[in-house]
């Protein structure tokens, strides 16, 4: 599309507006805003998530509190810097106009000081104008503890970076010492003394631990392994359920049902179900699957355990079933698209050679449609992986006591509750008491979830693009 | 096609397989599709009981000879009736068989009982006064045991406080009016006392009263009365005392006293006309009383604060119940029934103001009437006959009026829209107004669309009409990819990152909206000054040129934000909003929701609108251009007009998505069900409400069914929006095909 049709000689503003050129710029800015918002979101999640694994330097800061006059020494990691307005500065410090001076903005940094048990809080905002000294002591040690978050201190002995020792005694810069028992130590490191190689090892080690470890401290620390496991297992069960049913429904609609207004209406209805809010599926799942079906199963087969419910309570099976119902339209629509792509000549050739309708479908049409079906399943999986609202009703918990798969018969425990990456974000971000301390876990989990969903979507997109190229030839011949 | 099959020699087996497959696919496919339809049917099916009328079915009658019945109560399972009468003192009646026996509390068979009442504040506990003026307290226990597999209940009446009898000095047994309150810790006894100078009410307070031990010395106080006392009732939590005073009940006054450590303080008086002493009855929780007057009017009076005092105020009138003798209230809900001498039985619900059911039963002189605690049974005694009635009244609190109109709740100054589904105990009525939730849902959707529609539609127009094809093949799937972003991520960023950011930089964020469009126009104008060759470079690539300036504009806005704050908002925009504009500011507000949910809706609207504009037949455009229209004129006069149904359907689909979105609203607002249009305050939507409350809701309760109702409403709204949008698009496709 060519851009504009105005004479460059007529340069008055009026003619410029008449040409419509300004409005084109404005509409273009809408695209730019949408793109920037998307890229900005991705960048925000990516940077915040990945930066947290880096062993940043531990700084020692001599600081004079604006409202007091005595200096304190703090030791910790700088996690955030920001500029705040004068009014917020006054609100935060409780100072009056006379004390503050005439600066309009104030720079401050958020220092993670750890040692929650001693200081009461992990974090402290420090105003940069009040910092009198900032050093990076080489003997600063960070200890990741099983309880009470990180500990920061100075160590005169030189412990090796790693996690085997008999316990540590940290010297606190403000005076006093902090002993850490060996059983309490997850790992420790001396960031200021680390080489780049050390830091890289530490960095990727941290990511690996995040993916493979169990959560600690009410999910705010440690890894997300059970949530990954739960998400993957739930999605797998869901795809096992949704594939046959989705394909069956599409086959019926496209191949067997007599075309007419009823089929047309059904098709629209199935399409529109994709637009029904996911929470509605959750309500249905809880009411019908959990209470009606699950309750009946309990009465028939688990009578001895009543009134403690076995299947009559939210769990893995019901979550998978609910999401299978939720994603059914995606698979049906995609499969139908694939079925309509199978060229008529191909079907008629098969039938002419004496194959029955079922044989034609099974041997000729379905293979041609299979990439479309696969695309549908991938999209369904992507949607299911990111869906949280219905799961809150039908089986997700913040902390599952056991994985749904273990060595105990019947090995896969469909009645158990499970953890989920998306719900993990909701739970940690909105139900935990110390959100600031949980932010690293939050952003990392968010990045993980976004990556999974986007990779699935991109692969479905790529698959579909390849298909279009491949069948363009078949359809034209 | 079927004809082709007969051409060859098909083996029987293959034919069978083919037919089998056909049947299997049909059954399977049909099954799956009906399973989907089942979804909606089930949601509706769960909600239907909400709107079924209540019913009272006469059950059996049992002969029962009892005279001078003072009081009766039914146990929790509605199997036993405890009757306290003046002669035999106390007996239990098995409601299945009618057999009765003494509860065995008579120490001295010659003693007569004069009055008995339930202890307010607790269930199955009673205060009994004998003719000697001794007040004793009992608890009915119904322990269950299994003997040879048979379930047995050994009903008995056990004394409380080690059988302590409280003697009332100066007691006028004949005209003794009292009420007692016990919440497991505090025992309060108020009673009338005849003194030399006249009458007074005496209040005894036993702090730290343990039902298993003897009572200690009470603190005692009294307040003088000018008129005879007819009835005394403790109010909620024993903090108030209501009294009916006057010579006759039909010309009496309803007095409210506040109860404190120091004694009683009169709060207010209200003239009332009560038909009999049993036709004034407190509702569960005792925040309000139901009064039936001799004229047949039936009204609810509730305790309200007015100024510094508390007073009784008539908040509701019911359908009249003439000649009412007895008003009985349920013990856990706000339903009550009236009974007249002629046998007119009516069932009402206070909150909904409805008469739920009316029934004619044989007339009689009613000795007592009582609801079972679960309100599934009504027990009446008249003419030596015990009459049982089965009551089915599962959802009295829900009616179209309570759901959608203002309702005057107990303790409120005026009728309001309120959603407050759960409370600590049964004393506080659930408030089921869907209006604030509907308001919140529409508010969230409106602010989201306010942000999303301009951006999405403009972006769609540009992408379809002006953008270079090479760029379009990247941008379109890029924006569509945004649709796949899990909403929990958007919600989390909105709640934990965006909300604090906006709160800190309110003026900067608002200034972006003001500065951005002129900024873009300015850039366009400046671009014109470039040499023609460079100028033409912009065609189709405006977006890339704009990216960096927009980022710079945002950075500049944040940099000058604090200065704006001082210049225009006196240094603190939140204070300015509150004091100058009169707007409250919540950190998690509609602005945050609008931005986050708008971002979730943009790709939905964009995709459909872009398709609609892009698919406008080429010859229309070419024709317009050939007739001398420029591109912008072609777009506005031809292309958009043709594509407008498609854009409309895009907005409909976007609206459907915004209405049902759960996680973003859940995480980016405070979820308070308020009705304020203010963009800086939050809301609670249907979807978020379901997510918050359904896991805690008791199965098949009114609350549970109401949440299903909201889910069904959401289903209908979104399904209707999407269907309309789909039909519009289908028509558009036909139109494009014909053009």
mmCIF file of N, CA, C and O in Angstrom, chain A residues 285-315:
data_model
loop_
_atom_site.group_PDB
_atom_site.id
_atom_site.type_symbol
_atom_site.label_atom_id
_atom_site.label_comp_id
_atom_site.label_asym_id
_atom_site.label_seq_id
_atom_site.Cartn_x
_atom_site.Cartn_y
_atom_site.Cartn_z
ATOM 1 N N UNK A 285 -16.962 -27.719 36.353
ATOM 2 C CA UNK A 285 -16.101 -28.822 36.787
ATOM 3 C C UNK A 285 -16.319 -29.141 38.255
ATOM 4 O O UNK A 285 -16.436 -30.303 38.653
ATOM 5 N N UNK A 286 -16.397 -28.080 39.076
ATOM 6 C CA UNK A 286 -16.581 -28.306 40.504
ATOM 7 C C UNK A 286 -17.947 -28.915 40.782
ATOM 8 O O UNK A 286 -18.075 -29.885 41.533
ATOM 9 N N UNK A 287 -18.967 -28.363 40.160
ATOM 10 C CA UNK A 287 -20.312 -28.844 40.449
ATOM 11 C C UNK A 287 -20.558 -30.228 39.875
ATOM 12 O O UNK A 287 -21.035 -31.129 40.574
ATOM 13 N N UNK A 288 -20.215 -30.418 38.603
ATOM 14 C CA UNK A 288 -20.590 -31.664 37.942
ATOM 15 C C UNK A 288 -19.539 -32.753 38.138
ATOM 16 O O UNK A 288 -19.846 -33.838 38.630
ATOM 17 N N UNK A 289 -18.314 -32.462 37.775
ATOM 18 C CA UNK A 289 -17.284 -33.503 37.875
ATOM 19 C C UNK A 289 -17.012 -33.867 39.334
ATOM 20 O O UNK A 289 -17.044 -35.026 39.726
ATOM 21 N N UNK A 290 -16.711 -32.840 40.133
ATOM 22 C CA UNK A 290 -16.276 -33.127 41.503
ATOM 23 C C UNK A 290 -17.443 -33.627 42.364
ATOM 24 O O UNK A 290 -17.380 -34.715 42.932
ATOM 25 N N UNK A 291 -18.509 -32.820 42.416
ATOM 26 C CA UNK A 291 -19.565 -33.165 43.364
ATOM 27 C C UNK A 291 -20.484 -34.270 42.842
ATOM 28 O O UNK A 291 -20.814 -35.199 43.576
ATOM 29 N N UNK A 292 -20.894 -34.166 41.582
ATOM 30 C CA UNK A 292 -21.847 -35.161 41.076
ATOM 31 C C UNK A 292 -21.133 -36.473 40.742
ATOM 32 O O UNK A 292 -21.401 -37.520 41.333
ATOM 33 N N UNK A 293 -20.183 -36.428 39.801
ATOM 34 C CA UNK A 293 -19.521 -37.666 39.387
ATOM 35 C C UNK A 293 -18.598 -38.174 40.486
ATOM 36 O O UNK A 293 -18.645 -39.334 40.869
ATOM 37 N N UNK A 294 -17.756 -37.275 41.011
ATOM 38 C CA UNK A 294 -16.824 -37.689 42.063
ATOM 39 C C UNK A 294 -17.567 -38.214 43.280
ATOM 40 O O UNK A 294 -17.193 -39.232 43.874
ATOM 41 N N UNK A 295 -18.642 -37.519 43.652
ATOM 42 C CA UNK A 295 -19.424 -37.951 44.803
ATOM 43 C C UNK A 295 -20.009 -39.340 44.571
ATOM 44 O O UNK A 295 -20.010 -40.194 45.476
ATOM 45 N N UNK A 296 -20.477 -39.597 43.335
ATOM 46 C CA UNK A 296 -21.043 -40.913 43.033
ATOM 47 C C UNK A 296 -19.966 -41.989 43.082
ATOM 48 O O UNK A 296 -20.182 -43.088 43.600
ATOM 49 N N UNK A 297 -18.783 -41.682 42.534
ATOM 50 C CA UNK A 297 -17.692 -42.659 42.559
ATOM 51 C C UNK A 297 -17.353 -43.017 44.002
ATOM 52 O O UNK A 297 -17.157 -44.180 44.343
ATOM 53 N N UNK A 298 -17.319 -42.005 44.846
ATOM 54 C CA UNK A 298 -17.017 -42.258 46.259
ATOM 55 C C UNK A 298 -18.026 -43.204 46.878
ATOM 56 O O UNK A 298 -17.672 -44.126 47.616
ATOM 57 N N UNK A 299 -19.300 -42.966 46.572
ATOM 58 C CA UNK A 299 -20.333 -43.806 47.180
ATOM 59 C C UNK A 299 -20.266 -45.233 46.657
ATOM 60 O O UNK A 299 -20.530 -46.188 47.385
ATOM 61 N N UNK A 300 -19.873 -45.373 45.381
ATOM 62 C CA UNK A 300 -19.849 -46.710 44.797
ATOM 63 C C UNK A 300 -18.595 -47.492 45.188
ATOM 64 O O UNK A 300 -18.650 -48.669 45.504
ATOM 65 N N UNK A 301 -17.439 -46.819 45.143
ATOM 66 C CA UNK A 301 -16.183 -47.572 45.264
ATOM 67 C C UNK A 301 -15.382 -47.259 46.515
ATOM 68 O O UNK A 301 -14.533 -48.028 46.913
ATOM 69 N N UNK A 302 -15.596 -46.107 47.112
ATOM 70 C CA UNK A 302 -14.768 -45.744 48.260
ATOM 71 C C UNK A 302 -15.639 -45.514 49.485
ATOM 72 O O UNK A 302 -15.424 -44.595 50.254
ATOM 73 N N UNK A 303 -16.655 -46.372 49.601
ATOM 74 C CA UNK A 303 -17.617 -46.254 50.675
ATOM 75 C C UNK A 303 -16.940 -46.298 52.044
ATOM 76 O O UNK A 303 -17.330 -45.600 52.972
ATOM 77 N N UNK A 304 -15.880 -47.118 52.125
ATOM 78 C CA UNK A 304 -15.226 -47.309 53.419
ATOM 79 C C UNK A 304 -14.540 -46.054 53.919
ATOM 80 O O UNK A 304 -14.316 -45.901 55.109
ATOM 81 N N UNK A 305 -14.177 -45.164 52.997
ATOM 82 C CA UNK A 305 -13.425 -43.980 53.435
ATOM 83 C C UNK A 305 -14.345 -42.805 53.775
ATOM 84 O O UNK A 305 -13.889 -41.815 54.322
ATOM 85 N N UNK A 306 -15.605 -42.900 53.383
ATOM 86 C CA UNK A 306 -16.512 -41.784 53.656
ATOM 87 C C UNK A 306 -16.639 -41.567 55.157
ATOM 88 O O UNK A 306 -16.510 -42.515 55.910
ATOM 89 N N UNK A 307 -16.899 -40.380 55.645
ATOM 90 C CA UNK A 307 -17.207 -39.180 54.867
ATOM 91 C C UNK A 307 -15.986 -38.469 54.287
ATOM 92 O O UNK A 307 -16.170 -37.433 53.637
ATOM 93 N N UNK A 308 -14.758 -38.970 54.536
ATOM 94 C CA UNK A 308 -13.608 -38.312 53.912
ATOM 95 C C UNK A 308 -13.651 -38.624 52.422
ATOM 96 O O UNK A 308 -13.638 -39.788 52.043
ATOM 97 N N UNK A 309 -13.744 -37.604 51.572
ATOM 98 C CA UNK A 309 -13.914 -37.870 50.145
ATOM 99 C C UNK A 309 -12.614 -38.337 49.485
ATOM 100 O O UNK A 309 -11.523 -37.964 49.920
ATOM 101 N N UNK A 310 -12.735 -39.180 48.472
ATOM 102 C CA UNK A 310 -11.580 -39.590 47.687
ATOM 103 C C UNK A 310 -11.610 -38.860 46.353
ATOM 104 O O UNK A 310 -10.753 -38.044 46.055
ATOM 105 N N UNK A 311 -12.653 -39.157 45.561
ATOM 106 C CA UNK A 311 -12.789 -38.459 44.290
ATOM 107 C C UNK A 311 -13.791 -37.313 44.390
ATOM 108 O O UNK A 311 -13.897 -36.504 43.479
ATOM 109 N N UNK A 312 -14.531 -37.273 45.477
ATOM 110 C CA UNK A 312 -15.550 -36.232 45.620
ATOM 111 C C UNK A 312 -14.978 -34.916 46.088
ATOM 112 O O UNK A 312 -15.650 -34.128 46.749
ATOM 113 N N UNK A 313 -13.724 -34.674 45.794
ATOM 114 C CA UNK A 313 -13.054 -33.444 46.185
ATOM 115 C C UNK A 313 -12.156 -33.061 45.014
ATOM 116 O O UNK A 313 -11.775 -33.917 44.228
ATOM 117 N N UNK A 314 -11.866 -31.774 44.853
ATOM 118 C CA UNK A 314 -11.047 -31.374 43.710
ATOM 119 C C UNK A 314 -9.744 -32.176 43.620
ATOM 120 O O UNK A 314 -9.164 -32.520 44.640
ATOM 121 N N UNK A 315 -9.334 -32.506 42.404
ATOM 122 C CA UNK A 315 -8.118 -33.277 42.219
ATOM 123 C C UNK A 315 -7.657 -33.264 40.780
ATOM 124 O O UNK A 315 -8.274 -32.644 39.912
#
